[in-house]
mmCIF file of C-alpha atoms and ligand atoms in Angstrom:
data_model
loop_
_atom_site.group_PDB
_atom_site.id
_atom_site.type_symbol
_atom_site.label_atom_id
_atom_site.label_comp_id
_atom_site.label_asym_id
_atom_site.label_seq_id
_atom_site.Cartn_x
_atom_site.Cartn_y
_atom_site.Cartn_z
ATOM 1 C CA MET A 1 98.255 72.914 40.108
ATOM 2 C CA SER A 2 99.194 76.574 40.042
ATOM 3 C CA ASP A 3 102.462 77.667 38.408
ATOM 4 C CA ALA A 4 102.707 80.611 40.802
ATOM 5 C CA PRO A 5 105.846 80.737 42.952
ATOM 6 C CA PRO A 6 105.441 79.667 46.605
ATOM 7 C CA ASN A 7 103.416 82.051 48.735
ATOM 8 C CA ALA A 8 102.876 84.375 45.749
ATOM 9 C CA GLU A 9 99.530 85.621 47.040
ATOM 10 C CA GLN A 10 101.028 86.384 50.474
ATOM 11 C CA VAL A 11 103.945 88.234 48.885
ATOM 12 C CA ARG A 12 101.452 90.315 46.908
ATOM 13 C CA ASN A 13 99.187 90.936 49.881
ATOM 14 C CA TRP A 14 101.909 91.858 52.357
ATOM 15 C CA ASN A 15 103.596 94.175 49.859
ATOM 16 C CA GLU A 16 100.627 95.778 48.137
ATOM 17 C CA VAL A 17 97.626 95.583 50.469
ATOM 18 C CA SER A 18 98.041 94.583 54.119
ATOM 19 C CA GLY A 19 101.696 95.585 54.503
ATOM 20 C CA PRO A 20 101.200 99.300 53.811
ATOM 21 C CA THR A 21 98.212 99.294 56.173
ATOM 22 C CA TRP A 22 100.246 97.590 58.896
ATOM 23 C CA VAL A 23 102.919 100.271 58.514
ATOM 24 C CA ARG A 24 100.325 103.034 58.731
ATOM 25 C CA MET A 25 98.626 101.431 61.736
ATOM 26 C CA GLN A 26 101.848 100.143 63.326
ATOM 27 C CA ALA A 27 101.500 101.901 66.672
ATOM 28 C CA GLN A 28 97.897 100.760 67.129
ATOM 29 C CA LEU A 29 98.663 97.206 66.003
ATOM 30 C CA ASP A 30 101.601 96.990 68.385
ATOM 31 C CA ALA A 31 99.434 98.264 71.227
ATOM 32 C CA GLN A 32 96.731 95.694 70.469
ATOM 33 C CA LEU A 33 99.207 92.811 70.099
ATOM 34 C CA ALA A 34 101.704 93.735 72.835
ATOM 35 C CA GLN A 35 100.515 91.168 75.344
ATOM 36 C CA ALA A 36 100.720 88.373 72.753
ATOM 37 C CA GLY A 37 104.341 89.319 72.165
ATOM 38 C CA ARG A 38 105.074 89.194 75.887
ATOM 39 C CA LEU A 39 103.462 85.748 76.146
ATOM 40 C CA MET A 40 105.603 84.495 73.279
ATOM 41 C CA LEU A 41 108.801 85.898 74.818
ATOM 42 C CA ALA A 42 107.985 84.391 78.204
ATOM 43 C CA ALA A 43 107.474 80.980 76.567
ATOM 44 C CA LEU A 44 110.716 81.314 74.597
ATOM 45 C CA GLY A 45 112.900 82.604 77.437
ATOM 46 C CA PRO A 46 115.650 84.238 75.325
ATOM 47 C CA ARG A 47 118.955 84.577 77.197
ATOM 48 C CA PRO A 48 121.808 87.079 76.936
ATOM 49 C CA GLY A 49 124.171 86.222 74.110
ATOM 50 C CA GLU A 50 121.693 84.079 72.148
ATOM 51 C CA ARG A 51 121.109 84.367 68.403
ATOM 52 C CA ALA A 52 117.413 84.789 67.570
ATOM 53 C CA LEU A 53 115.394 84.578 64.352
ATOM 54 C CA ASP A 54 112.066 86.475 64.280
ATOM 55 C CA VAL A 55 109.846 84.954 61.571
ATOM 56 C CA GLY A 56 107.375 87.234 59.814
ATOM 57 C CA CYS A 57 108.817 90.056 61.898
ATOM 58 C CA GLY A 58 106.711 92.706 60.151
ATOM 59 C CA CYS A 59 107.390 96.175 61.551
ATOM 60 C CA GLY A 60 109.825 94.708 64.062
ATOM 61 C CA ALA A 61 108.216 94.984 67.516
ATOM 62 C CA THR A 62 109.256 91.487 68.575
ATOM 63 C CA SER A 63 112.677 91.772 66.929
ATOM 64 C CA LEU A 64 113.375 94.814 69.110
ATOM 65 C CA ALA A 65 112.114 93.019 72.221
ATOM 66 C CA LEU A 66 114.297 90.019 71.386
ATOM 67 C CA ALA A 67 117.294 92.315 70.942
ATOM 68 C CA GLU A 68 116.735 93.765 74.421
ATOM 69 C CA ALA A 69 116.523 90.235 75.816
ATOM 70 C CA VAL A 70 119.665 88.827 74.162
ATOM 71 C CA GLY A 71 121.618 92.003 74.884
ATOM 72 C CA PRO A 72 124.735 93.400 73.213
ATOM 73 C CA THR A 73 126.434 90.005 72.905
ATOM 74 C CA GLY A 74 123.460 88.409 71.185
ATOM 75 C CA ARG A 75 122.013 89.096 67.770
ATOM 76 C CA VAL A 76 118.609 89.099 66.112
ATOM 77 C CA VAL A 77 117.573 88.586 62.511
ATOM 78 C CA GLY A 78 114.041 89.508 61.459
ATOM 79 C CA VAL A 79 112.807 87.866 58.270
ATOM 80 C CA ASP A 80 109.776 88.999 56.317
ATOM 81 C CA ILE A 81 108.396 89.137 52.781
ATOM 82 C CA SER A 82 107.119 92.724 53.093
ATOM 83 C CA ARG A 83 109.611 95.351 51.977
ATOM 84 C CA GLU A 84 107.682 98.258 53.451
ATOM 85 C CA MET A 85 107.218 96.609 56.838
ATOM 86 C CA LEU A 86 110.924 95.713 56.931
ATOM 87 C CA ALA A 87 111.808 99.318 56.146
ATOM 88 C CA ARG A 88 109.784 100.417 59.186
ATOM 89 C CA ALA A 89 111.431 97.707 61.289
ATOM 90 C CA GLY A 90 114.886 98.918 60.237
ATOM 91 C CA GLU A 91 114.028 102.516 61.086
ATOM 92 C CA ARG A 92 112.824 101.471 64.527
ATOM 93 C CA ALA A 93 115.954 99.419 65.258
ATOM 94 C CA ALA A 94 118.141 102.376 64.269
ATOM 95 C CA ALA A 95 116.081 104.785 66.373
ATOM 96 C CA ALA A 96 116.331 102.405 69.341
ATOM 97 C CA GLY A 97 120.131 102.172 68.907
ATOM 98 C CA LEU A 98 120.054 98.398 68.495
ATOM 99 C CA PRO A 99 122.819 97.491 66.008
ATOM 100 C CA THR A 100 122.519 93.802 66.889
ATOM 101 C CA VAL A 101 119.258 93.559 64.901
ATOM 102 C CA THR A 102 119.273 93.053 61.146
ATOM 103 C CA PHE A 103 116.440 92.371 58.745
ATOM 104 C CA VAL A 104 116.225 90.093 55.722
ATOM 105 C CA GLU A 105 113.640 90.298 52.962
ATOM 106 C CA ALA A 106 112.915 86.638 52.205
ATOM 107 C CA ASP A 107 110.234 83.968 52.244
ATOM 108 C CA ALA A 108 110.962 82.087 55.472
ATOM 109 C CA GLN A 109 109.536 78.914 53.908
ATOM 110 C CA GLU A 110 112.004 78.948 51.025
ATOM 111 C CA HIS A 111 115.044 80.800 52.357
ATOM 112 C CA ALA A 112 118.343 78.950 52.843
ATOM 113 C CA PHE A 113 119.245 80.157 56.340
ATOM 114 C CA PRO A 114 122.799 79.261 57.353
ATOM 115 C CA PRO A 115 122.460 75.840 59.006
ATOM 116 C CA ALA A 116 122.430 75.743 62.809
ATOM 117 C CA SER A 117 122.952 79.498 63.047
ATOM 118 C CA PHE A 118 120.244 80.398 65.607
ATOM 119 C CA ASP A 119 119.668 79.401 69.226
ATOM 120 C CA VAL A 120 116.010 80.409 69.128
ATOM 121 C CA VAL A 121 113.275 80.971 66.537
ATOM 122 C CA ALA A 122 110.369 83.218 67.502
ATOM 123 C CA SER A 123 107.223 84.611 65.956
ATOM 124 C CA ARG A 124 104.254 86.753 66.908
ATOM 125 C CA PHE A 125 101.524 85.831 64.408
ATOM 126 C CA GLY A 126 104.027 85.446 61.545
ATOM 127 C CA VAL A 127 103.942 81.704 60.817
ATOM 128 C CA MET A 128 100.336 81.079 59.679
ATOM 129 C CA PHE A 129 100.785 82.259 56.105
ATOM 130 C CA PHE A 130 102.904 79.461 54.587
ATOM 131 C CA ASP A 131 101.458 77.426 51.713
ATOM 132 C CA ALA A 132 103.671 74.485 52.771
ATOM 133 C CA PRO A 133 103.893 74.726 56.586
ATOM 134 C CA ALA A 134 105.856 71.509 57.232
ATOM 135 C CA LYS A 135 108.428 72.542 54.616
ATOM 136 C CA ALA A 136 108.682 75.980 56.240
ATOM 137 C CA PHE A 137 109.193 74.552 59.715
ATOM 138 C CA ARG A 138 111.777 72.076 58.415
ATOM 139 C CA ALA A 139 113.709 75.079 57.048
ATOM 140 C CA LEU A 140 113.361 76.884 60.379
ATOM 141 C CA GLY A 141 114.407 73.745 62.277
ATOM 142 C CA ALA A 142 117.522 73.434 60.127
ATOM 143 C CA ALA A 143 118.397 77.040 60.982
ATOM 144 C CA LEU A 144 118.342 76.151 64.693
ATOM 145 C CA VAL A 145 121.276 74.643 66.544
ATOM 146 C CA PRO A 146 120.630 71.109 67.840
ATOM 147 C CA GLY A 147 118.504 71.568 70.953
ATOM 148 C CA GLY A 148 117.464 75.064 69.776
ATOM 149 C CA ARG A 149 114.071 76.430 70.847
ATOM 150 C CA LEU A 150 111.028 77.548 68.885
ATOM 151 C CA ALA A 151 108.162 79.637 70.300
ATOM 152 C CA PHE A 152 105.297 81.389 68.569
ATOM 153 C CA VAL A 153 101.797 82.673 69.203
ATOM 154 C CA CYS A 154 98.918 82.127 66.792
ATOM 155 C CA TRP A 155 95.165 82.592 66.880
ATOM 156 C CA GLN A 156 92.639 80.005 67.993
ATOM 157 C CA ALA A 157 89.465 79.700 65.873
ATOM 158 C CA VAL A 158 87.782 82.921 64.771
ATOM 159 C CA GLU A 159 84.667 82.008 66.811
ATOM 160 C CA ARG A 160 86.820 82.294 69.930
ATOM 161 C CA ASN A 161 88.216 85.688 68.903
ATOM 162 C CA PRO A 162 85.755 88.586 69.058
ATOM 163 C CA ILE A 163 88.830 90.826 68.871
ATOM 164 C CA MET A 164 89.171 89.598 65.277
ATOM 165 C CA SER A 165 85.493 89.194 64.363
ATOM 166 C CA LEU A 166 83.400 91.918 66.025
ATOM 167 C CA ALA A 167 83.861 94.408 63.198
ATOM 168 C CA SER A 168 83.257 91.771 60.496
ATOM 169 C CA ARG A 169 80.034 90.671 62.114
ATOM 170 C CA ALA A 170 78.834 94.257 62.372
ATOM 171 C CA ALA A 171 79.827 95.039 58.787
ATOM 172 C CA ALA A 172 78.092 91.889 57.486
ATOM 173 C CA ALA A 173 74.759 93.526 58.321
ATOM 174 C CA VAL A 174 75.347 96.217 55.695
ATOM 175 C CA ILE A 175 77.884 94.882 53.180
ATOM 176 C CA ALA A 176 78.804 91.574 51.539
ATOM 177 C CA MET A 177 81.754 90.119 53.415
ATOM 178 C CA PRO A 178 84.335 87.881 51.704
ATOM 179 C CA PRO A 179 83.814 84.156 52.299
ATOM 180 C CA ARG A 180 85.846 82.710 55.150
ATOM 181 C CA PRO A 181 89.010 80.965 53.996
ATOM 182 C CA ALA A 182 89.016 77.155 54.180
ATOM 183 C CA ALA A 183 90.275 75.621 57.423
ATOM 184 C CA ARG A 184 94.101 75.555 57.491
ATOM 185 C CA ALA A 185 94.341 77.845 54.424
ATOM 186 C CA PRO A 186 97.189 80.365 54.782
ATOM 187 C CA GLY A 187 95.910 83.257 56.895
ATOM 188 C CA PRO A 188 95.437 84.322 60.500
ATOM 189 C CA PHE A 189 93.465 81.191 61.463
ATOM 190 C CA ALA A 190 95.519 78.554 59.624
ATOM 191 C CA PHE A 191 96.819 77.172 62.937
ATOM 192 C CA ALA A 192 93.501 77.250 64.791
ATOM 193 C CA GLU A 193 93.521 73.454 65.289
ATOM 194 C CA PRO A 194 96.071 72.510 67.971
ATOM 195 C CA ASP A 195 96.403 68.880 66.814
ATOM 196 C CA ASN A 196 97.268 70.108 63.335
ATOM 197 C CA VAL A 197 99.907 72.495 64.712
ATOM 198 C CA ALA A 198 101.481 69.650 66.667
ATOM 199 C CA GLU A 199 101.397 67.396 63.593
ATOM 200 C CA VAL A 200 103.000 70.039 61.351
ATOM 201 C CA LEU A 201 105.819 70.591 63.852
ATOM 202 C CA GLY A 202 106.283 66.846 64.377
ATOM 203 C CA ASP A 203 106.428 66.285 60.591
ATOM 204 C CA ALA A 204 109.032 69.045 60.399
ATOM 205 C CA GLY A 205 111.231 67.215 62.917
ATOM 206 C CA PHE A 206 110.537 69.207 66.101
ATOM 207 C CA VAL A 207 110.235 67.478 69.486
ATOM 208 C CA ASP A 208 108.767 68.443 72.867
ATOM 209 C CA VAL A 209 105.912 70.202 71.085
ATOM 210 C CA SER A 210 103.543 72.027 73.421
ATOM 211 C CA VAL A 211 100.396 73.896 72.340
ATOM 212 C CA THR A 212 98.972 75.788 75.315
ATOM 213 C CA PRO A 213 95.757 77.811 75.249
ATOM 214 C CA TRP A 214 95.625 81.417 76.442
ATOM 215 C CA GLU A 215 92.353 83.260 76.874
ATOM 216 C CA GLY A 216 92.056 86.917 77.762
ATOM 217 C CA THR A 217 91.172 90.249 76.216
ATOM 218 C CA MET A 218 92.886 92.677 73.894
ATOM 219 C CA LEU A 219 92.286 96.395 73.536
ATOM 220 C CA ALA A 220 90.441 96.848 70.230
ATOM 221 C CA GLY A 221 92.578 98.907 67.882
ATOM 222 C CA GLY A 222 95.054 99.433 70.721
ATOM 223 C CA THR A 223 93.334 102.707 71.577
ATOM 224 C CA THR A 224 91.001 104.401 74.035
ATOM 225 C CA ASP A 225 89.555 106.620 71.296
ATOM 226 C CA LEU A 226 86.356 105.245 69.746
ATOM 227 C CA ASP A 227 86.855 106.962 66.383
ATOM 228 C CA ALA A 228 90.423 105.679 66.146
ATOM 229 C CA ALA A 229 89.268 102.159 67.054
ATOM 230 C CA THR A 230 86.569 102.373 64.374
ATOM 231 C CA GLU A 231 89.007 103.593 61.739
ATOM 232 C CA PHE A 232 91.385 100.751 62.675
ATOM 233 C CA ALA A 233 88.598 98.171 62.305
ATOM 234 C CA LEU A 234 87.775 99.528 58.842
ATOM 235 C CA ARG A 235 91.386 99.361 57.610
ATOM 236 C CA VAL A 236 92.774 96.147 59.148
ATOM 237 C CA GLY A 237 91.324 92.718 58.387
ATOM 238 C CA PRO A 238 88.354 91.455 56.373
ATOM 239 C CA VAL A 239 86.282 94.657 56.607
ATOM 240 C CA ALA A 240 89.018 96.450 54.666
ATOM 241 C CA GLY A 241 88.807 93.820 51.912
ATOM 242 C CA ALA A 242 85.033 94.071 51.748
ATOM 243 C CA LEU A 243 85.219 97.870 51.488
ATOM 244 C CA ARG A 244 87.751 97.653 48.665
ATOM 245 C CA GLN A 245 85.289 95.434 46.794
ATOM 246 C CA ALA A 246 82.217 97.504 47.570
ATOM 247 C CA GLY A 247 83.716 100.932 46.912
ATOM 248 C CA SER A 248 83.693 104.116 48.948
ATOM 249 C CA ASP A 249 79.904 104.634 48.742
ATOM 250 C CA ALA A 250 79.491 101.732 51.146
ATOM 251 C CA GLU A 251 81.837 103.205 53.730
ATOM 252 C CA PRO A 252 79.551 105.484 55.779
ATOM 253 C CA ALA A 253 77.060 102.700 56.553
ATOM 254 C CA VAL A 254 79.844 100.260 57.417
ATOM 255 C CA ARG A 255 81.588 102.826 59.591
ATOM 256 C CA ASP A 256 78.347 103.491 61.430
ATOM 257 C CA ALA A 257 77.650 99.773 61.997
ATOM 258 C CA VAL A 258 81.189 99.051 63.217
ATOM 259 C CA LYS A 259 81.236 102.107 65.482
ATOM 260 C CA ARG A 260 77.940 101.057 67.078
ATOM 261 C CA ALA A 261 79.269 97.531 67.693
ATOM 262 C CA LEU A 262 82.408 98.923 69.339
ATOM 263 C CA ALA A 263 80.412 101.473 71.332
ATOM 264 C CA ALA A 264 78.304 98.649 72.764
ATOM 265 C CA ARG A 265 81.490 97.164 74.276
ATOM 266 C CA TRP A 266 83.077 100.518 75.215
ATOM 267 C CA THR A 267 84.449 101.197 78.712
ATOM 268 C CA ALA A 268 86.323 104.135 80.186
ATOM 269 C CA ASP A 269 89.507 102.623 78.757
ATOM 270 C CA GLY A 270 88.365 101.346 75.378
ATOM 271 C CA ALA A 271 86.844 98.049 74.246
ATOM 272 C CA HIS A 272 88.547 95.000 75.722
ATOM 273 C CA LEU A 273 87.459 92.157 73.458
ATOM 274 C CA GLU A 274 87.887 88.436 74.038
ATOM 275 C CA ALA A 275 90.949 86.864 72.435
ATOM 276 C CA SER A 276 92.099 83.225 72.368
ATOM 277 C CA LEU A 277 95.602 82.202 71.379
ATOM 278 C CA TRP A 278 97.787 79.143 71.202
ATOM 279 C CA ILE A 279 101.224 79.530 72.737
ATOM 280 C CA VAL A 280 103.378 77.015 70.907
ATOM 281 C CA THR A 281 106.818 75.810 71.935
ATOM 282 C CA ALA A 282 109.055 73.089 70.515
ATOM 283 C CA ARG A 283 112.688 72.129 70.217
ATOM 284 C CA ARG A 284 115.046 70.851 67.554
ATOM 285 C CA PRO A 285 116.325 67.454 68.731
ATOM 286 C CA GLU A 286 119.866 67.349 70.132
ATOM 287 C CA THR A 287 120.746 64.739 67.528
ATOM 288 C CA ALA A 288 119.248 64.322 64.055
HETATM 289 C C1 LIG B 1 100.108 89.201 61.050
HETATM 290 S S1 LIG B 1 101.598 89.917 60.495
HETATM 291 C C2 LIG B 1 102.586 89.883 61.998
HETATM 292 C C3 LIG B 1 103.757 90.812 61.935
HETATM 293 C C4 LIG B 1 104.611 90.875 63.220
HETATM 294 N N1 LIG B 1 105.125 89.580 63.594
HETATM 295 C C5 LIG B 1 103.821 91.491 64.351
HETATM 296 O O1 LIG B 1 103.416 90.766 65.263
HETATM 297 O O2 LIG B 1 103.617 92.709 64.320
HETATM 298 C C6 LIG B 1 102.282 88.596 59.558
HETATM 299 C C7 LIG B 1 103.652 88.860 58.998
HETATM 300 O O3 LIG B 1 104.158 87.667 58.388
HETATM 301 C C8 LIG B 1 104.819 88.024 57.186
HETATM 302 N N2 LIG B 1 104.880 86.839 56.321
HETATM 303 C C9 LIG B 1 103.849 86.197 55.734
HETATM 304 N N3 LIG B 1 104.293 85.145 55.022
HETATM 305 C C10 LIG B 1 105.645 85.120 55.169
HETATM 306 C C11 LIG B 1 106.684 84.272 54.661
HETATM 307 N N4 LIG B 1 106.419 83.241 53.865
HETATM 308 N N5 LIG B 1 107.969 84.549 55.020
HETATM 309 C C12 LIG B 1 108.250 85.609 55.823
HETATM 310 N N6 LIG B 1 107.312 86.440 56.326
HETATM 311 C C13 LIG B 1 106.026 86.202 56.006
HETATM 312 C C14 LIG B 1 103.989 89.174 56.655
HETATM 313 O O4 LIG B 1 104.669 89.957 55.695
HETATM 314 C C15 LIG B 1 103.671 89.946 57.931
HETATM 315 O O5 LIG B 1 104.664 90.870 58.237
#
């Protein structure tokens, strides 16, 4: 048993490694992930006046979209463990003139949200990083009013997501890639198994759980510029980790391999790579 506090590795990663990169690449990430956010919002159906919690809100794209949806009589709280990403989210809310959005730096798994204080809980790719998922969802369920709604999007298996694996596969030809995390380990693919997602939510007390597949494409790196897409692929995800390990001497060969892989899928408007998601919805029961 480790004595580390809950989610210690995620707190470190999202503050010291991935978080700063997500801030730097925020516009490209939001462009790549925009459709996933729209799918999540459509499944959630936020209404004017509702109170919404955005879990793992990162740089705030979905918090801002939720704020538009719930309007001036609603309110939105974004929760995240990454100080730098929250700072960006706060700047964006201020720039958008959305005073109904606030942000909280906290571990959503451990935080004592005021009981029954939200009508809806939402997340775009922010709920797969908990080391105790059922505990986390019990906390989120308790923050919902009876009958309150949950909706999130998460990734299906990596094999079904060239958008997430094309660069890694290309880089693996020229550099040692980190081993894949174990199934269900905290990380982007922790919720790849739909039966497990349903079980976690059921164990956490949610009802009417639905896990619906979505298959489509996403614009690699959110850009129509091949060099920008290549740079994105080198900085976000497992290739970035492998490059940190290998050192800068390895970078030119990796860059070349990744650029060639992207170029092979390039069209007049960028590389549209296959993506597979689960759209998950559930509800807190009306009565405990
Ligand atoms: C893949 S990013 C998604 C960010 C954002 N939802 C988006 O779509 O742009 C995952 C986010 O979850 C946050 N996160 C990870 N573990 C968390 C936890 N235990 N509590 C709150 N946020 C967490 C990370 O800091 C990061 O911002």
